[in-house]
Amino acid sequence: MKRFLIAVLAVASCTAAVAAETLRPAFLLTGAASRDSQDLSGQWTYSKDLYRTGLTDINGWVAKSRMQRHRDLDVAAEEARASTDFYEFDMDRGPRIAIPGAWNAATPSLRYYDGLIWFQRKFNARPLKGERAFLRFEAVNYKAHVYLNGKEIGRHEGGFTPFVLEVTDALRGGENRLTVGVDSTHDAQSIPTFITDWDLYGGITRPVKLIRTPATFIDDATLALQADGRIAGEVRLQGARAAGQEVTVAIGALATASAKTDANGRAVFDLPAPAALRRWSPDSPTLYDVRFTAAGDTVRERMGFRTIAVKGNQILLNGKPLFLRGISLHEEEFGPNPARNMTEQASRALLTEIKHGLHANYVRLSHYPHAETTVRLADEMGLLVWSEIPVYWTVDWGNPAVLRKALAMQAETIYRDRNRAAVVMWSVGNETPVSPARTAFHAAMADNVRALDPTRLVSAALLVERHSENGEDVTAIKDPLVDKLDVLAVNTYAGWYGNDTLDALPSLKWRVPADRPLILSEFGADALAGYRNDGMKKFTEEYQAEYYRKTLAMAERIPTLRGMSPWILKDFQSPRREHPVFQNGWNRKGLLSETGARKQAFGVLADYYRGKAGSAP
C-alpha cells in the first residue's frame, strides 16, 4: 500500500507540474494539407543498425562511429570526400524501400526486425526567399532522429502522432540529404509498452512533407460549435510580426469575423452560428470551406459543425438521442502483407465497408491515433469517431516521465484532430487493471482532455467483473475511473473466453450505473474465413455468427446501452496469435478476412444495424 501511495503522489505531483506549463508542440502547422509543400514520399534507401552505431559512442573509443560520420556528411562534403575514405555504411547504395510504409512488409528478412534502421532521401529544393521551411512527419514508429545535410534538427517519440521540425537554416537551394534514424524498440516506459496484441510496425509509416510558410505564419487555427449555439475558436501566429495582426476567418459564404492578435500572437473568435448553418451528422456530413487569413498567410480547412453531449444516460448529437452503430478498426490496409500505408484508397475501402456494408454510423479507431487520411475521410463520409492513444493493458503507472509522455501524445492527437467534426470521443485507455496508481494516471489524462478540448466526450474501454449476487451471475463495472468519464465503455468476451455457452449469453445479468450511457467497446469471436460446415466449433464461421446473434440478444437487455463497436472489422496481424491451423500470426476476430472476404457474422451485424437505423428517432 505504501508503494501505491508513493506512486499516486508522484503522478499527482507530475500532473500539477504539467498543468502549469503548456503541452503545445513548438510548431503545429494546422491545415498543412492546404500549404505549399513538397511530398517526400517515394523510394528511400535504408541501412539496418542493429548495434545502434549511429547513436552510440562507446566511452570515447571512437570520436564518431563510421555510421555517424557517414550520416553527418552534408552534400558538399560528400562530393569532396576522397575515394580512399571508407565507411561500413553507404546509404547512397543501400537497398530501397517505399516510404511511407512499415519495413516489416518490405522484405521477409525485416518481417520481425525490431531495432534501429537509418533511412535516407535526397531531394532538390528551391532557394528560400524570406520564407521559413519545415519538415512535417505524419508518423514515425517509434522514435525518430532527424538530420538534414549532416545537421541534427530534432527528435520525436511516439509512433502515431505528427511532429514538425523547422529546417529554415539547414535547407539548401538545390540538392539536400535527409537522414532519419527510426528505432522501433518499445520497453516498459514506452507508450505502448512492448506488450500488445497487434503488430508494432516499424518505420516512416505516414507521409513526410517539406512545407514553406511566410516569415510570420498561421501555426494553429481552430473553430467549433459550442453548446450555446455560438461558434468559438482561436488562431495562433508564429514569427517576428505575430503580435497586433488582424486575423480574418470566413465560413464558406455564411459568415466572416475578424480579431486582432495579442502580444503572444493569439486571436480569439466568438460569433453566433449563422442561421443557414447545416449541422454535421452521419446522415448529412456537411463540410464548409473555412479560410483563416493573417499577415499575408492563408490556411484553408474543410470543417463540419455539430454538438455532442451527454444527458443522463443518453448521448445527444445536435441535441438528439443517438445510438452508435459501430465497429472497431486497426490501421491495416486490405491484403496478405499490410505495410500500414493508409492511402486515401486504402482508408476509403475500409470505411466504405463500415458505412455502407455494415450500415454503421461510428468507428472506434483503436488502439492509437489513426492516419489523418482516415479521420478526414470519416469527416467526409459521415462516420463518428472514437479516438485513443495506446495506453493499453499496462504502462509504468507510477512514473511521472511516462505520464508526461502520455499527456504530450494526447495533446498532439487533439491538436491534430480537433477540427474534425467526426471525432466525438477521446478515450483515455484500454483494458487496464485497476490500481491506485493506474487510476491516478488515467484521471490525469481525463483532466488533460477537458483542459485541451472541452467540446468532446471522455471515455475509456474498461474491464468488467463477474460475481454472484443473490445467487445470480452478474456482470458489473467496479472501476473508480467511472467518475471521470462521460460515457462508460466495456470490453466483454463472454462466450469466447471463459466457460459461458452461447445459449447462456442472452440471459446474462448486467449491473451498470443508470445515470451514464454505456457502450460495448469490444466483443468478438475468432473465425477463419472459409472454415464452415464442421459443426458449431470455435473458429468456424458458424460459431462466430451465432456468437454475434447471442451477444446482440444480450445487449438488447442492457437498458443504458447507447452503442457498440464489436471487435473487429478485419483480421489483423498479431505475433501473439500463433495457432498453427487457424491463426499463424493473425487475430481472426475480424468480420472480414485480411483480404476483404466477408464472414457470416458480417451479415448478422449488418442486419442488426439495418434494423437499428430504421428504428432511430
mmCIF file with all atom_site columns, C-alpha atoms in Angstrom, residues 61-152:
data_model
loop_
_atom_site.group_PDB
_atom_site.id
_atom_site.type_symbol
_atom_site.label_atom_id
_atom_site.label_alt_id
_atom_site.label_comp_id
_atom_site.label_asym_id
_atom_site.label_entity_id
_atom_site.label_seq_id
_atom_site.pdbx_PDB_ins_code
_atom_site.Cartn_x
_atom_site.Cartn_y
_atom_site.Cartn_z
_atom_site.occupancy
_atom_site.B_iso_or_equiv
_atom_site.pdbx_formal_charge
_atom_site.auth_seq_id
_atom_site.auth_comp_id
_atom_site.auth_asym_id
_atom_site.auth_atom_id
_atom_site.pdbx_PDB_model_num
ATOM 1  C CA . TRP A 1 61  ? 36.754 4.707   -28.193 1.00 0.00 ? 61  TRP A CA 1
ATOM 2  C CA . VAL A 1 62  ? 35.943 6.415   -31.461 1.00 0.00 ? 62  VAL A CA 1
ATOM 3  C CA . ALA A 1 63  ? 35.031 10.082  -31.670 1.00 0.00 ? 63  ALA A CA 1
ATOM 4  C CA . LYS A 1 64  ? 32.247 9.057   -34.007 1.00 0.00 ? 64  LYS A CA 1
ATOM 5  C CA . SER A 1 65  ? 31.249 5.669   -35.309 1.00 0.00 ? 65  SER A CA 1
ATOM 6  C CA . ARG A 1 66  ? 31.655 5.204   -39.036 1.00 0.00 ? 66  ARG A CA 1
ATOM 7  C CA . MET A 1 67  ? 27.876 5.253   -39.326 1.00 0.00 ? 67  MET A CA 1
ATOM 8  C CA . GLN A 1 68  ? 27.759 8.612   -37.566 1.00 0.00 ? 68  GLN A CA 1
ATOM 9  C CA . ARG A 1 69  ? 30.458 10.015  -39.838 1.00 0.00 ? 69  ARG A CA 1
ATOM 10 C CA . HIS A 1 70  ? 28.535 8.938   -42.916 1.00 0.00 ? 70  HIS A CA 1
ATOM 11 C CA . ARG A 1 71  ? 25.255 10.215  -41.506 1.00 0.00 ? 71  ARG A CA 1
ATOM 12 C CA . ASP A 1 72  ? 26.708 13.621  -40.682 1.00 0.00 ? 72  ASP A CA 1
ATOM 13 C CA . LEU A 1 73  ? 28.109 14.280  -44.145 1.00 0.00 ? 73  LEU A CA 1
ATOM 14 C CA . ASP A 1 74  ? 26.447 17.139  -45.907 1.00 0.00 ? 74  ASP A CA 1
ATOM 15 C CA . VAL A 1 75  ? 26.099 17.055  -49.673 1.00 0.00 ? 75  VAL A CA 1
ATOM 16 C CA . ALA A 1 76  ? 29.078 19.326  -50.305 1.00 0.00 ? 76  ALA A CA 1
ATOM 17 C CA . ALA A 1 77  ? 31.358 17.272  -48.056 1.00 0.00 ? 77  ALA A CA 1
ATOM 18 C CA . GLU A 1 78  ? 30.234 14.108  -49.761 1.00 0.00 ? 78  GLU A CA 1
ATOM 19 C CA . GLU A 1 79  ? 31.309 15.425  -53.143 1.00 0.00 ? 79  GLU A CA 1
ATOM 20 C CA . ALA A 1 80  ? 34.732 16.336  -51.752 1.00 0.00 ? 80  ALA A CA 1
ATOM 21 C CA . ARG A 1 81  ? 35.234 13.015  -49.996 1.00 0.00 ? 81  ARG A CA 1
ATOM 22 C CA . ALA A 1 82  ? 38.399 11.202  -51.036 1.00 0.00 ? 82  ALA A CA 1
ATOM 23 C CA . SER A 1 83  ? 37.947 7.943   -52.884 1.00 0.00 ? 83  SER A CA 1
ATOM 24 C CA . THR A 1 84  ? 40.104 6.249   -50.241 1.00 0.00 ? 84  THR A CA 1
ATOM 25 C CA . ASP A 1 85  ? 37.670 7.132   -47.401 1.00 0.00 ? 85  ASP A CA 1
ATOM 26 C CA . PHE A 1 86  ? 35.897 4.083   -46.044 1.00 0.00 ? 86  PHE A CA 1
ATOM 27 C CA . TYR A 1 87  ? 32.609 3.647   -44.204 1.00 0.00 ? 87  TYR A CA 1
ATOM 28 C CA . GLU A 1 88  ? 30.829 0.440   -43.186 1.00 0.00 ? 88  GLU A CA 1
ATOM 29 C CA . PHE A 1 89  ? 27.616 2.253   -44.090 1.00 0.00 ? 89  PHE A CA 1
ATOM 30 C CA . ASP A 1 90  ? 26.854 3.691   -47.519 1.00 0.00 ? 90  ASP A CA 1
ATOM 31 C CA . MET A 1 91  ? 23.313 4.993   -47.645 1.00 0.00 ? 91  MET A CA 1
ATOM 32 C CA . ASP A 1 92  ? 23.651 6.085   -51.256 1.00 0.00 ? 92  ASP A CA 1
ATOM 33 C CA . ARG A 1 93  ? 23.982 2.495   -52.396 1.00 0.00 ? 93  ARG A CA 1
ATOM 34 C CA . GLY A 1 94  ? 21.734 0.913   -49.807 1.00 0.00 ? 94  GLY A CA 1
ATOM 35 C CA . PRO A 1 95  ? 18.635 -1.134  -50.602 1.00 0.00 ? 95  PRO A CA 1
ATOM 36 C CA . ARG A 1 96  ? 15.491 0.783   -51.443 1.00 0.00 ? 96  ARG A CA 1
ATOM 37 C CA . ILE A 1 97  ? 12.179 0.913   -49.650 1.00 0.00 ? 97  ILE A CA 1
ATOM 38 C CA . ALA A 1 98  ? 8.866  2.655   -50.332 1.00 0.00 ? 98  ALA A CA 1
ATOM 39 C CA . ILE A 1 99  ? 8.084  5.483   -47.904 1.00 0.00 ? 99  ILE A CA 1
ATOM 40 C CA . PRO A 1 100 ? 5.586  5.784   -46.308 1.00 0.00 ? 100 PRO A CA 1
ATOM 41 C CA . GLY A 1 101 ? 5.310  2.183   -45.203 1.00 0.00 ? 101 GLY A CA 1
ATOM 42 C CA . ALA A 1 102 ? 6.448  -0.222  -42.497 1.00 0.00 ? 102 ALA A CA 1
ATOM 43 C CA . TRP A 1 103 ? 9.703  -2.050  -43.070 1.00 0.00 ? 103 TRP A CA 1
ATOM 44 C CA . ASN A 1 104 ? 8.066  -5.265  -41.809 1.00 0.00 ? 104 ASN A CA 1
ATOM 45 C CA . ALA A 1 105 ? 6.314  -5.661  -45.165 1.00 0.00 ? 105 ALA A CA 1
ATOM 46 C CA . ALA A 1 106 ? 9.246  -4.624  -47.348 1.00 0.00 ? 106 ALA A CA 1
ATOM 47 C CA . THR A 1 107 ? 11.210 -7.876  -47.326 1.00 0.00 ? 107 THR A CA 1
ATOM 48 C CA . PRO A 1 108 ? 10.971 -11.194 -45.433 1.00 0.00 ? 108 PRO A CA 1
ATOM 49 C CA . SER A 1 109 ? 14.279 -10.512 -43.655 1.00 0.00 ? 109 SER A CA 1
ATOM 50 C CA . LEU A 1 110 ? 12.696 -7.458  -41.971 1.00 0.00 ? 110 LEU A CA 1
ATOM 51 C CA . ARG A 1 111 ? 9.370  -9.082  -41.024 1.00 0.00 ? 111 ARG A CA 1
ATOM 52 C CA . TYR A 1 112 ? 10.244 -9.287  -37.321 1.00 0.00 ? 112 TYR A CA 1
ATOM 53 C CA . TYR A 1 113 ? 13.136 -6.828  -37.202 1.00 0.00 ? 113 TYR A CA 1
ATOM 54 C CA . ASP A 1 114 ? 12.891 -4.705  -34.075 1.00 0.00 ? 114 ASP A CA 1
ATOM 55 C CA . GLY A 1 115 ? 15.520 -2.017  -33.610 1.00 0.00 ? 115 GLY A CA 1
ATOM 56 C CA . LEU A 1 116 ? 17.174 0.877   -35.407 1.00 0.00 ? 116 LEU A CA 1
ATOM 57 C CA . ILE A 1 117 ? 17.153 1.472   -39.152 1.00 0.00 ? 117 ILE A CA 1
ATOM 58 C CA . TRP A 1 118 ? 18.517 4.540   -40.957 1.00 0.00 ? 118 TRP A CA 1
ATOM 59 C CA . PHE A 1 119 ? 16.642 5.965   -43.932 1.00 0.00 ? 119 PHE A CA 1
ATOM 60 C CA . GLN A 1 120 ? 17.897 8.474   -46.478 1.00 0.00 ? 120 GLN A CA 1
ATOM 61 C CA . ARG A 1 121 ? 16.273 10.559  -49.160 1.00 0.00 ? 121 ARG A CA 1
ATOM 62 C CA . LYS A 1 122 ? 17.958 13.132  -51.399 1.00 0.00 ? 122 LYS A CA 1
ATOM 63 C CA . PHE A 1 123 ? 15.753 15.863  -52.789 1.00 0.00 ? 123 PHE A CA 1
ATOM 64 C CA . ASN A 1 124 ? 16.060 19.176  -54.584 1.00 0.00 ? 124 ASN A CA 1
ATOM 65 C CA . ALA A 1 125 ? 14.595 22.346  -53.089 1.00 0.00 ? 125 ALA A CA 1
ATOM 66 C CA . ARG A 1 126 ? 14.251 25.809  -54.489 1.00 0.00 ? 126 ARG A CA 1
ATOM 67 C CA . PRO A 1 127 ? 16.038 28.576  -52.527 1.00 0.00 ? 127 PRO A CA 1
ATOM 68 C CA . LEU A 1 128 ? 14.150 30.239  -49.711 1.00 0.00 ? 128 LEU A CA 1
ATOM 69 C CA . LYS A 1 129 ? 13.296 33.883  -50.342 1.00 0.00 ? 129 LYS A CA 1
ATOM 70 C CA . GLY A 1 130 ? 12.409 35.282  -46.950 1.00 0.00 ? 130 GLY A CA 1
ATOM 71 C CA . GLU A 1 131 ? 10.353 32.190  -46.202 1.00 0.00 ? 131 GLU A CA 1
ATOM 72 C CA . ARG A 1 132 ? 10.587 29.579  -43.482 1.00 0.00 ? 132 ARG A CA 1
ATOM 73 C CA . ALA A 1 133 ? 10.783 25.846  -44.095 1.00 0.00 ? 133 ALA A CA 1
ATOM 74 C CA . PHE A 1 134 ? 9.607  22.888  -42.025 1.00 0.00 ? 134 PHE A CA 1
ATOM 75 C CA . LEU A 1 135 ? 9.619  19.115  -42.238 1.00 0.00 ? 135 LEU A CA 1
ATOM 76 C CA . ARG A 1 136 ? 6.340  17.591  -41.135 1.00 0.00 ? 136 ARG A CA 1
ATOM 77 C CA . PHE A 1 137 ? 6.276  13.872  -40.360 1.00 0.00 ? 137 PHE A CA 1
ATOM 78 C CA . GLU A 1 138 ? 2.770  12.454  -40.005 1.00 0.00 ? 138 GLU A CA 1
ATOM 79 C CA . ALA A 1 139 ? 4.105  9.450   -38.049 1.00 0.00 ? 139 ALA A CA 1
ATOM 80 C CA . VAL A 1 140 ? 7.336  7.589   -37.382 1.00 0.00 ? 140 VAL A CA 1
ATOM 81 C CA . ASN A 1 141 ? 7.244  4.433   -35.257 1.00 0.00 ? 141 ASN A CA 1
ATOM 82 C CA . TYR A 1 142 ? 8.587  4.630   -32.600 1.00 0.00 ? 142 TYR A CA 1
ATOM 83 C CA . LYS A 1 143 ? 11.490 7.058   -32.026 1.00 0.00 ? 143 LYS A CA 1
ATOM 84 C CA . ALA A 1 144 ? 12.826 9.367   -34.723 1.00 0.00 ? 144 ALA A CA 1
ATOM 85 C CA . HIS A 1 145 ? 16.260 11.018  -35.041 1.00 0.00 ? 145 HIS A CA 1
ATOM 86 C CA . VAL A 1 146 ? 16.230 13.511  -37.916 1.00 0.00 ? 146 VAL A CA 1
ATOM 87 C CA . TYR A 1 147 ? 19.250 15.003  -39.732 1.00 0.00 ? 147 TYR A CA 1
ATOM 88 C CA . LEU A 1 148 ? 19.331 17.355  -42.708 1.00 0.00 ? 148 LEU A CA 1
ATOM 89 C CA . ASN A 1 149 ? 22.584 17.916  -44.577 1.00 0.00 ? 149 ASN A CA 1
ATOM 90 C CA . GLY A 1 150 ? 24.583 16.491  -41.680 1.00 0.00 ? 150 GLY A CA 1
ATOM 91 C CA . LYS A 1 151 ? 22.898 18.594  -39.013 1.00 0.00 ? 151 LYS A CA 1
ATOM 92 C CA . GLU A 1 152 ? 20.619 17.122  -36.357 1.00 0.00 ? 152 GLU A CA 1
#
